[in-house]
XYZ file of C-alpha atoms in Angstrom:
607
model
C 39.582 30.675 32.568
C 40.019 32.223 29.124
C 37.364 30.165 27.259
C 34.820 31.185 29.886
C 35.778 34.858 29.533
C 35.669 34.715 25.738
C 32.314 32.953 25.821
C 30.793 35.841 27.780
C 32.493 38.602 25.804
C 31.954 37.373 22.251
C 28.555 37.608 20.610
C 26.626 34.362 19.925
C 27.567 32.591 16.665
C 24.076 33.184 15.266
C 24.301 36.955 15.826
C 26.099 39.157 13.323
C 26.644 42.781 14.326
C 27.715 45.211 11.617
C 30.025 47.669 13.322
C 31.098 50.816 11.523
C 33.970 53.196 12.225
C 34.046 56.960 12.406
C 37.365 57.639 10.707
C 40.297 55.219 10.624
C 39.750 52.092 12.752
C 43.418 50.938 12.492
C 42.299 47.437 11.535
C 40.048 46.858 14.551
C 36.974 45.903 12.501
C 39.014 43.407 10.480
C 40.345 41.928 13.721
C 36.804 41.557 15.059
C 35.781 39.690 11.895
C 38.714 37.319 12.377
C 37.760 36.710 16.001
C 34.168 36.032 14.959
C 35.264 33.529 12.305
C 37.362 31.666 14.868
C 34.384 31.332 17.199
C 32.223 30.162 14.297
C 34.776 27.414 13.611
C 35.701 28.731 10.172
C 39.275 29.401 11.287
C 41.522 27.599 13.716
C 44.168 30.296 14.068
C 44.918 33.873 13.146
C 46.550 34.584 9.769
C 50.117 35.849 9.740
C 48.966 39.188 8.336
C 46.315 39.809 11.015
C 46.132 43.568 11.720
C 47.921 44.710 14.873
C 47.997 48.499 14.435
C 44.962 48.906 16.700
C 46.565 47.163 19.691
C 47.314 49.673 22.491
C 50.898 49.824 23.692
C 50.217 48.292 27.154
C 48.755 45.201 25.437
C 51.573 44.644 22.948
C 53.932 42.602 25.203
C 51.093 40.132 25.806
C 49.718 39.972 22.262
C 52.980 39.707 20.334
C 55.485 37.095 21.465
C 58.329 37.691 19.065
C 56.952 37.088 15.577
C 53.903 35.188 16.836
C 50.521 36.524 17.904
C 48.921 35.107 21.033
C 45.338 34.484 19.906
C 43.838 34.689 23.390
C 45.312 38.096 24.195
C 44.605 39.253 20.634
C 40.900 38.523 21.148
C 40.842 40.183 24.550
C 42.627 43.277 23.247
C 40.199 43.567 20.316
C 37.139 43.157 22.532
C 38.489 45.540 25.179
C 39.198 48.202 22.556
C 35.777 47.617 20.963
C 34.153 48.449 24.292
C 36.189 51.645 24.587
C 35.432 52.696 21.008
C 31.701 51.987 21.378
C 31.579 54.184 24.461
C 33.415 57.013 22.753
C 31.466 56.768 19.494
C 34.523 56.035 17.326
C 32.870 52.690 16.565
C 29.097 52.637 16.199
C 26.284 50.261 15.424
C 23.688 51.571 13.000
C 20.119 51.695 14.385
C 21.282 50.811 17.896
C 19.670 52.853 20.656
C 22.773 53.037 22.800
C 25.672 52.663 20.370
C 24.496 54.493 17.274
C 26.438 57.349 15.685
C 26.189 60.527 17.769
C 24.459 62.545 15.051
C 21.538 60.099 14.917
C 20.479 61.080 18.456
C 19.760 64.674 17.407
C 16.934 66.195 15.415
C 18.042 65.952 11.749
C 19.295 69.295 10.342
C 16.477 69.582 7.784
C 13.819 68.927 10.416
C 15.587 71.220 12.894
C 15.077 74.230 10.653
C 11.318 73.555 10.808
C 10.988 72.988 14.561
C 13.562 75.506 15.865
C 10.873 78.091 16.681
C 8.807 75.497 18.560
C 11.806 74.565 20.714
C 12.476 78.248 21.432
C 8.861 78.676 22.570
C 8.995 75.551 24.740
C 12.250 76.442 26.496
C 12.173 80.245 26.438
C 15.772 80.235 25.199
C 16.325 82.907 22.514
C 17.712 82.059 19.085
C 20.211 84.899 19.462
C 23.084 83.887 21.752
C 24.021 87.527 22.354
C 20.598 88.206 23.855
C 20.904 85.313 26.318
C 24.463 86.204 27.309
C 23.431 89.818 27.877
C 20.638 88.618 30.202
C 22.987 86.386 32.174
C 25.657 89.100 32.294
C 23.154 91.542 33.822
C 22.156 88.926 36.387
C 25.809 88.303 37.202
C 26.497 92.021 37.720
C 23.600 92.345 40.182
C 24.749 89.323 42.194
C 28.372 90.480 42.230
C 27.193 93.776 43.706
C 25.206 91.967 46.409
C 28.131 89.721 47.351
C 30.523 92.706 47.385
C 28.159 94.461 49.785
C 28.040 91.408 52.066
C 31.829 91.271 52.177
C 31.815 94.899 53.330
C 29.570 94.099 56.303
C 31.489 93.025 59.442
C 28.562 90.954 60.797
C 27.864 89.161 57.509
C 27.808 85.346 57.255
C 30.110 85.649 54.231
C 33.734 86.469 54.989
C 37.128 86.284 53.366
C 39.574 84.064 55.232
C 43.057 83.130 53.988
C 42.215 84.161 50.467
C 38.976 82.151 50.276
C 35.313 83.017 50.621
C 33.891 81.338 53.718
C 30.154 81.090 54.374
C 29.096 80.485 57.962
C 26.400 77.806 58.308
C 23.017 79.188 59.242
C 21.246 78.109 62.395
C 18.606 75.436 61.984
C 14.995 76.485 62.377
C 13.923 75.794 65.962
C 10.551 74.188 66.537
C 8.296 76.178 68.828
C 6.381 74.542 71.652
C 3.165 75.120 69.708
C 4.575 73.335 66.665
C 5.796 70.376 68.734
C 2.410 70.086 70.396
C 0.628 70.256 67.040
C 2.850 67.519 65.608
C 2.193 65.297 68.628
C -1.575 65.882 68.451
C -1.700 65.054 64.745
C 0.419 61.918 65.147
C -1.726 60.737 68.059
C -4.950 61.095 66.038
C -3.830 59.440 62.809
C -5.623 56.066 62.532
C -3.495 52.942 62.788
C -3.724 51.012 59.549
C -2.357 47.942 57.790
C -0.433 48.687 54.610
C -2.826 46.384 52.725
C -5.855 48.398 53.852
C -4.040 51.619 52.988
C -3.536 50.497 49.374
C -7.190 49.495 49.060
C -8.392 52.803 50.511
C -6.131 54.953 48.331
C -7.203 52.973 45.263
C -10.847 53.718 46.095
C -9.992 57.451 45.918
C -7.679 57.478 42.906
C -8.597 54.360 40.852
C -4.907 53.772 40.152
C -5.620 50.049 39.656
C -7.553 50.795 36.454
C -4.354 51.527 34.530
C -2.954 48.020 35.104
C -4.221 46.466 31.898
C -3.339 43.068 30.480
C -0.604 43.327 27.881
C -2.808 41.790 25.171
C -6.365 41.756 26.517
C -8.761 44.456 27.663
C -10.731 43.396 30.702
C -11.912 44.945 33.963
C -10.440 43.853 37.285
C -12.510 41.546 39.469
C -11.888 41.015 43.175
C -9.398 38.199 42.578
C -7.327 40.214 40.127
C -7.278 43.192 42.508
C -5.954 40.953 45.287
C -3.248 39.720 42.926
C -2.405 43.294 41.925
C -2.067 44.562 45.488
C -0.023 41.496 46.446
C 2.388 41.909 43.533
C 2.839 45.620 44.195
C 3.381 45.143 47.913
C 5.716 42.173 47.491
C 8.096 44.117 45.278
C 7.855 47.314 47.318
C 8.701 45.328 50.470
C 11.461 43.279 48.775
C 9.564 40.037 49.376
C 9.686 37.370 46.694
C 6.415 36.035 45.317
C 6.752 32.737 47.190
C 6.912 34.613 50.497
C 3.924 36.760 49.504
C 1.950 33.706 48.373
C 2.535 32.086 51.768
C 1.413 35.253 53.578
C -1.714 35.880 51.485
C -2.883 32.364 50.647
C -2.702 33.149 46.928
C -1.044 30.759 44.499
C 2.590 31.472 43.683
C 2.081 30.789 39.970
C -0.932 33.139 39.965
C 1.206 36.004 41.303
C 3.954 35.303 38.767
C 1.435 35.201 35.918
C -0.256 38.417 36.999
C 3.049 40.226 37.431
C 4.234 39.177 33.964
C 1.089 40.323 32.178
C -0.068 43.378 34.124
C 2.846 45.034 35.906
C 5.379 46.779 33.691
C 7.071 50.166 33.511
C 4.266 51.630 31.392
C 1.465 50.722 33.824
C 3.479 51.585 36.929
C 4.286 55.011 35.522
C 0.601 55.667 34.736
C -0.450 54.554 38.233
C 2.146 56.781 39.883
C 0.999 59.706 37.749
C -2.584 59.137 38.909
C -1.483 59.257 42.555
C 0.652 62.363 42.042
C -2.114 64.244 40.225
C -4.618 63.349 42.957
C -2.166 64.528 45.607
C -1.480 67.737 43.671
C -5.160 68.725 43.962
C -5.267 68.317 47.749
C -5.304 71.710 49.562
C -2.661 70.684 52.092
C -0.177 69.821 49.326
C 0.048 73.461 48.267
C 1.084 74.504 51.768
C 4.204 72.369 51.353
C 4.987 73.661 47.865
C 3.652 74.756 44.521
C 4.872 71.720 42.598
C 7.545 73.726 40.767
C 10.603 72.796 42.863
C 12.050 69.304 43.126
C 15.135 67.437 44.236
C 16.750 64.115 43.429
C 19.057 61.764 45.260
C 20.054 58.121 45.312
C 19.619 55.268 47.788
C 22.077 52.394 47.620
C 20.958 48.801 48.156
C 23.068 45.619 48.096
C 22.193 43.220 45.296
C 22.708 39.493 44.980
C 22.828 38.036 41.509
C 23.912 38.991 38.026
C 22.102 42.283 37.507
C 23.642 44.300 34.687
C 23.552 47.493 36.749
C 25.042 45.992 39.921
C 28.512 47.337 40.731
C 31.190 46.758 43.343
C 31.490 49.664 45.763
C 33.287 48.527 48.941
C 32.401 51.678 50.865
C 28.716 50.712 50.767
C 28.565 47.009 49.829
C 31.740 45.520 51.287
C 32.836 42.606 49.109
C 29.480 42.429 47.348
C 27.684 44.443 44.689
C 24.779 46.843 44.726
C 22.661 49.327 42.792
C 21.358 52.833 43.374
C 17.650 53.652 43.361
C 17.636 57.241 42.085
C 14.412 59.132 42.839
C 12.939 62.562 42.091
C 10.903 64.330 44.816
C 8.617 67.339 44.392
C 8.249 70.039 47.042
C 4.808 68.502 47.728
C 6.501 65.201 48.778
C 5.275 63.238 45.757
C 7.921 61.200 43.962
C 7.414 61.686 40.240
C 10.235 59.429 39.100
C 12.553 56.667 40.194
C 14.950 54.386 38.350
C 17.796 51.969 39.109
C 21.253 53.198 38.092
C 24.794 51.818 38.561
C 26.144 52.788 41.972
C 29.480 53.863 40.485
C 28.063 56.373 37.981
C 27.809 60.009 39.065
C 24.223 61.043 39.854
C 24.508 64.072 37.560
C 24.372 61.785 34.524
C 20.728 60.929 35.233
C 19.415 64.041 36.971
C 17.481 65.359 33.939
C 15.849 62.091 32.843
C 12.631 62.076 34.861
C 12.289 65.858 34.831
C 12.014 65.721 31.049
C 9.865 62.582 31.254
C 7.435 64.101 33.763
C 3.793 63.764 32.627
C 2.075 64.838 35.848
C 0.417 68.094 36.897
C 3.724 69.111 38.480
C 5.435 71.890 36.538
C 9.085 71.630 37.540
C 10.972 74.896 37.013
C 13.773 74.477 39.567
C 15.720 71.469 40.749
C 18.265 70.845 43.489
C 20.671 68.026 44.323
C 23.686 67.349 46.490
C 27.221 67.684 45.122
C 27.120 64.365 43.240
C 24.199 65.624 41.163
C 25.984 68.539 39.498
C 28.421 69.176 36.669
C 28.967 72.308 34.591
C 27.263 70.571 31.660
C 24.143 70.012 33.790
C 24.082 73.714 34.690
C 24.135 74.556 30.978
C 21.426 72.067 30.003
C 19.031 73.195 32.740
C 19.416 76.828 31.715
C 18.967 76.083 28.016
C 15.861 74.025 28.826
C 14.314 76.995 30.628
C 14.826 75.729 34.185
C 17.018 76.698 37.126
C 19.511 74.254 38.608
C 20.303 74.966 42.275
C 22.506 72.239 43.774
C 24.052 72.286 47.225
C 27.755 72.137 46.353
C 30.306 71.024 48.906
C 33.525 73.070 49.312
C 32.247 76.133 47.466
C 35.498 77.979 48.144
C 37.308 75.552 45.829
C 35.068 76.393 42.875
C 36.516 78.643 40.193
C 34.263 81.613 39.383
C 33.884 83.140 35.919
C 32.733 86.415 34.370
C 32.279 87.901 30.927
C 35.001 90.149 29.535
C 32.639 93.158 29.653
C 32.547 93.199 33.469
C 35.067 95.561 35.074
C 36.359 93.984 38.282
C 37.643 97.321 39.578
C 34.105 97.994 40.814
C 34.347 94.907 43.056
C 37.624 95.247 45.001
C 36.803 92.583 47.609
C 35.406 90.088 45.117
C 38.014 90.788 42.460
C 40.528 88.143 43.529
C 37.894 85.407 43.598
C 36.607 85.725 40.023
C 39.546 84.532 37.973
C 38.009 82.969 34.880
C 36.702 84.668 31.734
C 34.046 83.010 29.596
C 34.936 82.341 25.959
C 31.920 84.070 24.431
C 32.998 83.435 20.838
C 32.886 79.692 21.447
C 29.317 80.026 22.734
C 28.249 82.261 19.831
C 29.670 79.845 17.242
C 27.971 76.718 18.638
C 24.772 78.253 20.034
C 22.495 76.714 17.426
C 24.037 73.282 17.981
C 23.317 73.592 21.713
C 19.733 74.557 20.903
C 19.442 71.497 18.652
C 20.671 69.318 21.513
C 18.160 70.674 24.050
C 15.452 70.489 21.394
C 16.281 66.806 20.938
C 16.019 66.319 24.705
C 12.809 68.323 25.061
C 11.060 66.563 22.180
C 12.099 63.081 23.274
C 14.601 62.164 20.574
C 17.104 61.007 23.190
C 17.361 60.745 26.975
C 19.685 63.145 28.744
C 21.640 60.374 30.484
C 22.396 58.622 27.204
C 23.679 61.702 25.381
C 25.703 62.844 28.418
C 27.407 59.451 28.637
C 28.147 59.529 24.910
C 29.700 62.994 25.104
C 31.745 62.129 28.189
C 33.158 58.975 26.615
C 34.984 60.684 23.743
C 38.768 60.281 24.185
C 39.198 63.931 23.252
C 36.683 66.461 24.475
C 33.855 66.727 21.944
C 33.202 70.293 20.655
C 29.633 70.144 21.963
C 30.847 69.064 25.397
C 33.406 71.889 25.371
C 30.846 74.614 24.630
C 28.347 73.201 27.147
C 31.004 73.311 29.852
C 31.941 76.858 28.892
C 28.353 78.075 29.105
C 27.755 76.015 32.256
C 30.623 77.809 34.012
C 28.769 81.090 33.650
C 25.516 79.606 34.992
C 27.373 77.882 37.841
C 28.975 81.194 38.858
C 25.554 82.868 38.943
C 24.254 80.062 41.149
C 27.195 80.241 43.574
C 26.893 84.018 43.948
C 23.150 83.664 44.519
C 23.901 81.033 47.151
C 26.275 83.416 48.914
C 23.894 86.368 48.701
C 20.557 84.871 49.773
C 20.175 82.987 53.061
C 16.440 82.475 52.494
C 17.268 80.728 49.225
C 19.765 78.454 50.991
C 17.198 77.538 53.632
C 14.552 76.829 50.985
C 16.824 74.478 49.053
C 18.048 72.706 52.174
C 14.430 72.164 53.215
C 13.721 70.553 49.854
C 16.728 68.243 50.153
C 15.539 67.292 53.635
C 12.174 66.315 52.150
C 13.960 63.860 49.898
C 15.878 62.431 52.868
C 12.629 62.014 54.812
C 11.162 60.062 51.905
C 14.288 57.900 51.776
C 13.643 57.007 55.406
C 10.088 56.014 54.508
C 11.284 53.934 51.541
C 13.852 52.141 53.711
C 11.069 51.354 56.194
C 9.016 49.820 53.377
C 11.909 47.922 51.776
C 12.501 45.768 54.848
C 12.518 42.154 53.656
C 15.701 40.127 53.144
C 17.648 42.785 55.050
C 17.159 45.185 52.142
C 19.215 43.004 49.795
C 17.837 42.866 46.257
C 17.230 39.303 45.054
C 15.891 40.137 41.605
C 17.921 38.545 38.804
C 16.462 40.350 35.775
C 17.024 43.990 34.852
C 13.470 44.634 33.675
C 12.138 43.150 36.898
C 14.434 45.469 38.881
C 12.897 48.439 37.046
C 9.444 47.161 38.015
C 10.526 46.739 41.633
C 11.667 50.361 41.778
C 8.338 51.428 40.264
C 6.386 49.404 42.842
C 8.363 50.947 45.706
C 7.636 54.375 44.253
C 3.930 53.616 43.935
C 3.497 52.381 47.508
C 5.509 55.364 48.779
C 3.228 57.771 46.896
C 0.164 55.913 48.179
C 1.336 56.472 51.767
C 1.958 60.168 51.043
C -1.571 60.510 49.619
C -3.159 58.694 52.577
C -1.196 60.675 55.167
C -2.011 63.982 53.471
C -5.747 63.233 53.415
C -5.828 62.181 57.062
C -3.569 64.980 58.317
C -6.030 67.390 56.716
C -8.913 65.584 58.429
C -7.130 65.816 61.801
C -6.500 69.541 61.252
C -10.173 70.137 60.472
C -11.169 68.286 63.653
C -8.681 70.271 65.754
C -10.068 73.527 64.405
C -13.622 72.392 65.192
C -12.451 71.799 68.753
C -11.107 75.354 68.936
C -7.426 74.508 68.466
C -5.735 77.432 66.624
C -3.871 75.608 63.830
C -1.608 78.010 61.930
C -0.937 77.256 58.260
C 2.697 78.284 58.769
C 3.029 75.499 61.330
C 1.430 73.006 58.943
C 4.302 73.578 56.506
C 6.490 71.710 59.005
C 4.062 68.794 59.482
C 5.262 66.353 56.837
C 3.360 63.353 55.401
C 6.412 61.084 55.619
C 5.528 59.805 59.120
C 4.880 56.080 59.187
C 4.779 54.807 62.797
C 1.005 54.298 62.495
C 1.330 52.088 59.393
C 1.966 48.367 59.893
C 4.038 47.136 56.955
C 4.945 43.754 58.498
C 1.582 42.003 58.286
C -0.313 40.214 61.038
C 0.612 37.036 62.907
C -2.068 34.535 63.911
C -1.705 31.839 66.584
C -3.946 28.775 66.725
C -5.526 28.874 70.189
C -6.546 25.209 69.936
C -2.906 24.145 69.851
C -1.819 26.084 72.926
C -0.117 23.982 75.653
C -0.928 20.735 73.832
C 1.448 18.140 72.481
C 1.051 17.281 68.821
C 2.679 14.739 66.540
C 5.252 15.970 64.055
C 3.846 17.319 60.822
C 4.105 15.458 57.529
C 7.043 16.429 55.352
C 6.441 18.240 52.095
C 6.589 16.529 48.740
C 9.572 18.199 46.995
C 7.835 17.770 43.625
C 4.605 19.494 44.646
């Protein structure tokens, strides 16, 4: 058992990694060198003076048996601690993307002094912390007054019960008979279509296939290459393997594998999705659903079979198996401008900013919403510093601690007074304001992804000063959001509607991802990323097609004298899919009906 474990944990003999320590490593780096020499065959056992100061107390009874050191447990303890130290940043690997020293992820100080003004212009965040805190304090005072007024109203949805603020759920919007009839008429008139024909038709409008270029060559697509492209995209979006798709299409299996390896990658999938989103953005009907400035994100969990790096055990969803989360970003126009696979055990909030900052479409995202798993106080701070509003739907709001600045006199808010217990440490924010600006500048200008820096900050054994100040500032922004949530029912309805759009798209994606009972068979991490991109592309293609044809149906209804109200059209969503056949067609040989035939020849296993 142990040799197998050590084989997987230790680096290959031909690979030498030069780890460095931030501060005292207590002999860990020396221990790692000794372990490496043993696996190279240069040593047969540990020296008597091998360092042991780094060994955590729970490991000591296993590592040290009297005066002797158990080599197996010594190696495991060193490798286990190395993993912990790499995550926290106490041990780093120079020039590594993921495990470099924390400072290397930020804009260098000398360069920061030159680009500070540009970052301020991009984010709208002032250089002066006092100015920003004064703005947020004024906003907080207004919202506190509105909530205090609601608490004074006997028929208000917001009440105080047993020392907690309780918000009554609002009634769902009821569909009128006219709206139900309109939805039925539109659904009945949408043409029935095969998913293959839908891809071809949408490509004829958007030319998304043009961005799928060979990795090394520059050549136009002919008919055969287009068939291979559509087959590869549809296979991965449907969770079919290429052998199954080859059987269904009559194309060669090796041809599909070759085409997928050379043409389909994250870069080309992202460009194709952007082309679809930009085309959809220009459609008139899209702007009835939203202006492209609000979005939401959420995850879908799928079981996975194999050794994917991101697959995790999560019994609640996967039983005794493993699975991954497909995390996707949805605009208020129903286009999905981002999607990526993430570990199912990691909180969604870690990744929520990634595709918003990586967005290269016509969408101009200024506000974002998630469910409870998508928020932390740090995320509130980062959104605000980046010039955006974060508006999550938080479960158990009454359990959230509310904060104020020391300048606000609670005597003016007698009913709200007992519920705002925290005071923001403004000095902490003033002292580290420029460092927070440097962080968001690094995010905005692409020096580092938000998920990577958040994971690095969270992994420190003691709270990092930057994490501490982000949480402090985020508490103020979170309080503003919660009070706004209490005060404005229209705002709550708007955000819930956006979250429902994401859920409707999840239903569509589940309908597409039907093969192999939705269990992911992919064995390679880069191929999993491509599969998520293909699912996103086909989903966006359906949204584009539905939007175009819903608009055509509406025009026809109006020509026939049907009074179609634009307000009603806001509730007619392009996520419907009953008219789209995603399962293919089945052909029966009429000549073989009711006739007896000899058994077929067996296959050659080597063919």
